[in-house]
PDB file of C-alpha atoms in Angstrom:
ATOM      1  CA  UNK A   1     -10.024  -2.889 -20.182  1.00 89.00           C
ATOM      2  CA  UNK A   2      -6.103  -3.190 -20.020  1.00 93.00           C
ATOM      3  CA  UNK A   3      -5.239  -6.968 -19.569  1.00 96.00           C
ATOM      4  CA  UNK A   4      -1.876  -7.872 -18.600  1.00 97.00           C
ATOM      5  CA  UNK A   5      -0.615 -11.540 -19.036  1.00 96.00           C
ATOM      6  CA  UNK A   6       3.037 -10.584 -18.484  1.00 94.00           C
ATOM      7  CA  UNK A   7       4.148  -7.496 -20.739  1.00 94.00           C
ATOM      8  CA  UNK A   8       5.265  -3.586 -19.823  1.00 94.00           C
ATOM      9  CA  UNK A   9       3.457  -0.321 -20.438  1.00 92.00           C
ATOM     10  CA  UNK A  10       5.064   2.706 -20.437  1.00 91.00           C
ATOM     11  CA  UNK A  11       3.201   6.177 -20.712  1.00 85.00           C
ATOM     12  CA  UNK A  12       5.832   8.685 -20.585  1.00 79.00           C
ATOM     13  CA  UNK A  13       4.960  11.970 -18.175  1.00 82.00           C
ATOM     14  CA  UNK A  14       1.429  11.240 -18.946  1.00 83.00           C
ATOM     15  CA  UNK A  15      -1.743  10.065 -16.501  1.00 92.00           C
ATOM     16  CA  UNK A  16      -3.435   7.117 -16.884  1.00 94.00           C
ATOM     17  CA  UNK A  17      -7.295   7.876 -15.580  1.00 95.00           C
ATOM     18  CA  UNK A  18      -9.164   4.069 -15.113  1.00 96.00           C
ATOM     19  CA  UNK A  19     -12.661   4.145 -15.554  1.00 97.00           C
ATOM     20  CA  UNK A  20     -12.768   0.605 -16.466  1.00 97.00           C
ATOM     21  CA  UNK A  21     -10.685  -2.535 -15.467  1.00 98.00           C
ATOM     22  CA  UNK A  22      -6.792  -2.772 -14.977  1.00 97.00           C
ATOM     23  CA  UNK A  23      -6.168  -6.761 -14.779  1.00 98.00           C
ATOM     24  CA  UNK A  24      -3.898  -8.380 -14.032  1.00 97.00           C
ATOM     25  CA  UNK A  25      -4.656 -11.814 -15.428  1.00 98.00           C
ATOM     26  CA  UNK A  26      -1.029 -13.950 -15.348  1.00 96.00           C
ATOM     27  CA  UNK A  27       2.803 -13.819 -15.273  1.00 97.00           C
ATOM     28  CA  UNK A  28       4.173 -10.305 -14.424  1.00 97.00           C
ATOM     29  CA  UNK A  29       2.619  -7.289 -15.372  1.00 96.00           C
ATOM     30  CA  UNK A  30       4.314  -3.756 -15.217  1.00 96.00           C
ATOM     31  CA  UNK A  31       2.835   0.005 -15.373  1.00 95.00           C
ATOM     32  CA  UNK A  32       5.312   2.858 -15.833  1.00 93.00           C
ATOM     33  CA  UNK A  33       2.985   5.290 -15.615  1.00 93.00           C
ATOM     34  CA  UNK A  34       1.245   7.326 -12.977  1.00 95.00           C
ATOM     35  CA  UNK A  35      -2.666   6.171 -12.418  1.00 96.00           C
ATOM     36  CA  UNK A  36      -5.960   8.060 -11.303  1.00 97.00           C
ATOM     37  CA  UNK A  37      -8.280   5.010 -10.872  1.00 98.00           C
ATOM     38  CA  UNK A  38     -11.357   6.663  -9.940  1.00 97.00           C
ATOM     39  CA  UNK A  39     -15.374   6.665 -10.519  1.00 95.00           C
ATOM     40  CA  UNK A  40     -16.454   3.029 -12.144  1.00 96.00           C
ATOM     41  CA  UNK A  41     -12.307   1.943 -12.055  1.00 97.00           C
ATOM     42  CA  UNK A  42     -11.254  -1.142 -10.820  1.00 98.00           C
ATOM     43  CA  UNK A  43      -7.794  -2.949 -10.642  1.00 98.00           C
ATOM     44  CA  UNK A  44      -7.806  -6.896 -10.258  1.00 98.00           C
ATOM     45  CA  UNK A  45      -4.859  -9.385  -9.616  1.00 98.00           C
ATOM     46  CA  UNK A  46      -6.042 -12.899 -10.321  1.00 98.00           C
ATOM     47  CA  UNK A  47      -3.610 -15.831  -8.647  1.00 98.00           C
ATOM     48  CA  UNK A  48      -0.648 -16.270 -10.225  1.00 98.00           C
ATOM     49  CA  UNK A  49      -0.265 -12.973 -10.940  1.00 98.00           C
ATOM     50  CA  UNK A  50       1.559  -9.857 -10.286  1.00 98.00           C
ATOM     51  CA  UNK A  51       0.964  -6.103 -11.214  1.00 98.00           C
ATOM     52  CA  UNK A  52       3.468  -3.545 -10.594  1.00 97.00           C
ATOM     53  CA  UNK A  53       3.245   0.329 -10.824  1.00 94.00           C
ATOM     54  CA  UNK A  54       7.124   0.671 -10.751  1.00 85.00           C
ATOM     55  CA  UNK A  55       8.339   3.762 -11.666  1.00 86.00           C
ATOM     56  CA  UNK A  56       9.693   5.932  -9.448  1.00 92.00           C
ATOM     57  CA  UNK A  57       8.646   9.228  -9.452  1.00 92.00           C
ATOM     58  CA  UNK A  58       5.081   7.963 -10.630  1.00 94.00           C
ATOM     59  CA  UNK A  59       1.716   8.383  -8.364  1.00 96.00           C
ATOM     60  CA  UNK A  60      -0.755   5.731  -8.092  1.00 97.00           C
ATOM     61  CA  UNK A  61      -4.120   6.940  -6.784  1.00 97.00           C
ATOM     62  CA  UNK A  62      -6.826   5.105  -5.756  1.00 98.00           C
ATOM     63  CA  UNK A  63     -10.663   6.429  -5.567  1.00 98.00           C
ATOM     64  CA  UNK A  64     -12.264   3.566  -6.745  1.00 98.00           C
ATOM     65  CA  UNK A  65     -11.771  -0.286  -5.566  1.00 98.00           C
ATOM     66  CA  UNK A  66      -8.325  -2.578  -5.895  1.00 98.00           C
ATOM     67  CA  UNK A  67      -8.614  -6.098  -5.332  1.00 98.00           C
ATOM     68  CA  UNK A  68      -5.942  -9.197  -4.723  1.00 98.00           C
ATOM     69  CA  UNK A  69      -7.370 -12.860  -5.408  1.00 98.00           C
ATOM     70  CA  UNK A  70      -5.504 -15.214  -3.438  1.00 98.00           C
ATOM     71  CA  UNK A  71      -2.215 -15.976  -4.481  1.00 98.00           C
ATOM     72  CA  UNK A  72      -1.978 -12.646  -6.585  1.00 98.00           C
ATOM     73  CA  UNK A  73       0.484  -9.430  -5.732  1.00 98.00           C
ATOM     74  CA  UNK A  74      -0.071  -5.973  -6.379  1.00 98.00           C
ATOM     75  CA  UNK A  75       3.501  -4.236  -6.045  1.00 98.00           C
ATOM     76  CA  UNK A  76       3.815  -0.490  -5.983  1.00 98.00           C
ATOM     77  CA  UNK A  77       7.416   0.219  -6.827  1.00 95.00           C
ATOM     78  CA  UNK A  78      10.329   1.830  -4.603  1.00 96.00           C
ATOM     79  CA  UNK A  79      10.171   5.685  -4.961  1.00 96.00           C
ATOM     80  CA  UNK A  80       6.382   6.180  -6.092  1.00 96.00           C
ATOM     81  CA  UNK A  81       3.285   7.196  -4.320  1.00 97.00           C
ATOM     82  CA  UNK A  82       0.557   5.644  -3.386  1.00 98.00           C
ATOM     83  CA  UNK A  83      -2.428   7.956  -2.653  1.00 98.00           C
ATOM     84  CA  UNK A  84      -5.840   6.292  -1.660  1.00 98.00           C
ATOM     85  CA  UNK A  85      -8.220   9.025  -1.170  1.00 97.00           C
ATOM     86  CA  UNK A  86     -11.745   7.497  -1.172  1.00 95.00           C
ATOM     87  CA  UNK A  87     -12.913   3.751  -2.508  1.00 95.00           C
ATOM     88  CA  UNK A  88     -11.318   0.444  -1.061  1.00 97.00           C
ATOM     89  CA  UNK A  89      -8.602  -2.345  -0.922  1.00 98.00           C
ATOM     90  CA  UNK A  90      -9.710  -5.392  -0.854  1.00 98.00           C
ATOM     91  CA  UNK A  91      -6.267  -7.680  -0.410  1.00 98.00           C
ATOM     92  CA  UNK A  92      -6.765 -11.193  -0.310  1.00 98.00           C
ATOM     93  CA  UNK A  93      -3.450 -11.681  -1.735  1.00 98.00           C
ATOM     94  CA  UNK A  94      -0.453  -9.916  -1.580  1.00 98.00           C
ATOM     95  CA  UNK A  95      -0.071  -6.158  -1.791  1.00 98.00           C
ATOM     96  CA  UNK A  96       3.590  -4.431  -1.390  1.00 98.00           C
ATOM     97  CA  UNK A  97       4.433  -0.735  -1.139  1.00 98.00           C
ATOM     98  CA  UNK A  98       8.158  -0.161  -1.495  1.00 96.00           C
ATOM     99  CA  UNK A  99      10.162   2.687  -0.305  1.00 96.00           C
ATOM    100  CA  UNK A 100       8.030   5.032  -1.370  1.00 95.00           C
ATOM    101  CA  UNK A 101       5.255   7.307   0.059  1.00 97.00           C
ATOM    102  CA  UNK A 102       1.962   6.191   1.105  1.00 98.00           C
ATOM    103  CA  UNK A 103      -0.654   8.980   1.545  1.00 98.00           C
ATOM    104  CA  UNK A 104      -3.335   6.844   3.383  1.00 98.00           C
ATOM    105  CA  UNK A 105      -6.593   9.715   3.297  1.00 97.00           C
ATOM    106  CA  UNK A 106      -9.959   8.343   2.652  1.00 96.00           C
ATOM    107  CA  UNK A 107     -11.415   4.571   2.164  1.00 96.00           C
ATOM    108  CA  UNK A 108     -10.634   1.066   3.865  1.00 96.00           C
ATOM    109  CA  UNK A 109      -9.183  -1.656   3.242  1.00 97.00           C
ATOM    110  CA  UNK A 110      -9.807  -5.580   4.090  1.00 98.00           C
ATOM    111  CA  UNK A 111      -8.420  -8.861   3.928  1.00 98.00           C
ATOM    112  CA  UNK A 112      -4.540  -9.373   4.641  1.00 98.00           C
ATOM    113  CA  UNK A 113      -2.789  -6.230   6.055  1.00 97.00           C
ATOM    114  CA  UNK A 114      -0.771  -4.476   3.271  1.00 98.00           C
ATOM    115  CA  UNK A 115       3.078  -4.746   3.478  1.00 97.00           C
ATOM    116  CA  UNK A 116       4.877  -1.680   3.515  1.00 97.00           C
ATOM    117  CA  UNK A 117       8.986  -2.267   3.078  1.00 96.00           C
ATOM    118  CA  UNK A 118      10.661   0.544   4.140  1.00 95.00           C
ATOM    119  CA  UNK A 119       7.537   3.172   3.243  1.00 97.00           C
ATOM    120  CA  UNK A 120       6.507   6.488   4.627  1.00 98.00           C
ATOM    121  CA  UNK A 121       3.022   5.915   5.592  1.00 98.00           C
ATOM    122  CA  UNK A 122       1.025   9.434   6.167  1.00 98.00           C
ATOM    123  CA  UNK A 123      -2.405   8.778   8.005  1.00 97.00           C
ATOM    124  CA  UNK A 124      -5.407  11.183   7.435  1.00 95.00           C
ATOM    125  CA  UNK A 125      -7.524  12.093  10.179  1.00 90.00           C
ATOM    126  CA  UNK A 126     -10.707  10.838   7.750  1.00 83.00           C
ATOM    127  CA  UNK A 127      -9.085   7.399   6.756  1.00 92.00           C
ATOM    128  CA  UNK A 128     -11.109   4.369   7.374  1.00 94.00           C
ATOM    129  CA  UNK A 129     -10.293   1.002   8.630  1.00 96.00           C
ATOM    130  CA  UNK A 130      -7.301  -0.589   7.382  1.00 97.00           C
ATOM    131  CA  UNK A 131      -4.369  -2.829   8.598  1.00 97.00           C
ATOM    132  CA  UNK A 132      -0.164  -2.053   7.403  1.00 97.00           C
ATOM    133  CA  UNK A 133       2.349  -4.279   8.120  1.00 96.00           C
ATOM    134  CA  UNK A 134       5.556  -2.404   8.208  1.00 95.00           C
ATOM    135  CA  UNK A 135       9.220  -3.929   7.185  1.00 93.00           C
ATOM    136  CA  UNK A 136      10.898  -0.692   8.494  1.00 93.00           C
ATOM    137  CA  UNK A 137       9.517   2.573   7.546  1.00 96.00           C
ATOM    138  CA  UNK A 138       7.875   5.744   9.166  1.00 97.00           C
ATOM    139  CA  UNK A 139       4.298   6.445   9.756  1.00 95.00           C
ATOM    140  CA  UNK A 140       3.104  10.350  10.275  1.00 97.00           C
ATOM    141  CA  UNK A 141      -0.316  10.737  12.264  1.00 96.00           C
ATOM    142  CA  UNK A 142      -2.384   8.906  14.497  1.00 96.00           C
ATOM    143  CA  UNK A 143      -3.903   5.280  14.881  1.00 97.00           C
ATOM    144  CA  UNK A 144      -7.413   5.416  14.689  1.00 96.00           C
ATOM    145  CA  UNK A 145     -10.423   2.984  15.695  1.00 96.00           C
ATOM    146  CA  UNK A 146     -10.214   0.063  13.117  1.00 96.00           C
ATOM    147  CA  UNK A 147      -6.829   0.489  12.124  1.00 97.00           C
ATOM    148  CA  UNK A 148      -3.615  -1.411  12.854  1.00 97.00           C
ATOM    149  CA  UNK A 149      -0.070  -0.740  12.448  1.00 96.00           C
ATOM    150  CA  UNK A 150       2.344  -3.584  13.137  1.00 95.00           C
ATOM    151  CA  UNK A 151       5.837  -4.314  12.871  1.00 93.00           C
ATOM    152  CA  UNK A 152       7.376  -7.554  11.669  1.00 83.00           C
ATOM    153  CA  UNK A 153      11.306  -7.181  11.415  1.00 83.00           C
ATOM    154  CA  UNK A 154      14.299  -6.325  13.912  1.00 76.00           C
ATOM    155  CA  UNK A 155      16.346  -5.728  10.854  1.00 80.00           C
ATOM    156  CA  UNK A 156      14.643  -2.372  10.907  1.00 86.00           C
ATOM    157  CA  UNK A 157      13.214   0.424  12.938  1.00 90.00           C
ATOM    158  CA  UNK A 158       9.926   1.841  12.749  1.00 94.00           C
ATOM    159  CA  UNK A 159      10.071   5.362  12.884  1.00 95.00           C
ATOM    160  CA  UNK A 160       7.279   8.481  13.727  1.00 96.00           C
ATOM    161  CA  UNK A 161       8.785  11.961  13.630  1.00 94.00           C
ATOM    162  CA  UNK A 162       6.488  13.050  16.876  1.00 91.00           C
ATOM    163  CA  UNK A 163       4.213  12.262  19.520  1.00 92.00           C
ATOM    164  CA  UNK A 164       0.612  10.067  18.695  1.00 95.00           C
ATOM    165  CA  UNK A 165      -2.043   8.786  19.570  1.00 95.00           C
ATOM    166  CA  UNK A 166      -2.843   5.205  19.021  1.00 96.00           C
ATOM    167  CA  UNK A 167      -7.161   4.621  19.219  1.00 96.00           C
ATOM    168  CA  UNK A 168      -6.846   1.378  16.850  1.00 96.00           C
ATOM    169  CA  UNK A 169      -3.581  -1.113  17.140  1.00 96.00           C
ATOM    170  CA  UNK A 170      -0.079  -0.707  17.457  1.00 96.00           C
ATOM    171  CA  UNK A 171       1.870  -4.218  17.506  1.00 93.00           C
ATOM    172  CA  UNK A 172       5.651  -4.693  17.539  1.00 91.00           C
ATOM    173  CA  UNK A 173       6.529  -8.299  16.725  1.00 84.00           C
ATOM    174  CA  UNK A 174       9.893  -8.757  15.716  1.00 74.00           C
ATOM    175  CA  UNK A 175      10.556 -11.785  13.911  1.00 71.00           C
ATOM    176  CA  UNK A 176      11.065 -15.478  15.157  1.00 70.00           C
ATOM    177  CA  UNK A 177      11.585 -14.202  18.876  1.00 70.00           C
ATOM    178  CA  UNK A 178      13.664 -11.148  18.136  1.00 75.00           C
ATOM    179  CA  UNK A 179      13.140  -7.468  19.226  1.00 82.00           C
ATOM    180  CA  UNK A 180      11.823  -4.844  17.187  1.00 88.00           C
ATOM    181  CA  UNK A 181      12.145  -0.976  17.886  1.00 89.00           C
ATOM    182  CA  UNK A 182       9.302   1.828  17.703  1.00 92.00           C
ATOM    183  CA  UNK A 183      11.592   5.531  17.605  1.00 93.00           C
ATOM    184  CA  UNK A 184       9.305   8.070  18.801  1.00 94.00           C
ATOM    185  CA  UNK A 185      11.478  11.064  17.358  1.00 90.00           C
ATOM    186  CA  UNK A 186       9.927  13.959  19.004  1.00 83.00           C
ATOM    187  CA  UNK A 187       6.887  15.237  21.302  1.00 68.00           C
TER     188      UNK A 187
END
């Protein structure tokens, strides 16, 4: 178990493979390090809490289950990866993904839509359900059944570098009645 009540880890170049319970239990936690959290692995933010994998350059990957309690924030930093290949997100909370890249492959996730600032969001043909709410950003592949992509700013584009198709939802809803863009690059 690695409890965080506030406090910074930092593992170097190394990998940090969770088996057991990443927790973030108060104040502000931070991970420099990238993480396989896999098999029995969990990661918890409690309320009043917030956990962030920060460093860029770092890969967070997720085969195993994440969970946000209500009023807590997971925060995956601007320039890492977050790779979620199998397991599930389950987001009652808040959970960010900065200007990084998202691989979305495998698993679901529930609760509150995760909020991607400025993120490259690749989608899998084999990902499951799951809602992103983009601040600007790009998303590669297509929308399936169960899955929403939406759009919440005008300050910001969203961006796909070709043609899709969209089986799930695709909502652009710019903020407090002004327009937001969708740039289909190419096809």
């Amino acid at each position: 178990i690695l409890d965080f009540q506030g406090g910074t880890v930092n593992a170097g170049s190394g990998v940090l493979s969770n088996l057991g319970l990443i927790h973030g239990i108060s104040s502000t936690g931070i991970l420099n390090a990238s993480v396989i959290n896999s098999g029995t692995g969990a990661v918890q933010v409690d309320s009043g809490a917030t956990l962030s994998f920060s460093s860029p350059g770092t890969t967070f990957t997720n085969q195993a289950m994440i969970s946000t309690i209500a009023g807590g924030t997971l925060n995956v930093g601007n320039g890492a990866t977050l790779v979620v290949d199998g397991g599930s997100i389950d987001n009652q909370g808040i959970f960010i993904v900065g200007s990084g890249v998202f691989d979305f492959l495998s698993g679901s996730t529930t609760g509150n839509p995760l909020t991607l600032n400025g993120t490259t969001l690749n989608l899998s043909p084999g990902a499951g359900s799951a809602s992103f709410a983009f601040n600007g950003g790009t998303f590669n592949g297509n929308i399936a059944v169960g899955q929403t992509v939406s759009h919440r700013t005008s300050f910001a584009a969203l961006n796909t570098p070709d043609s899709f198709t969209n089986a799930g939802l695709l909502e652009l809803a710019g903020l407090s009645g002004s327009e937001t863009r969708l740039n289909v690059l190419g096809g």
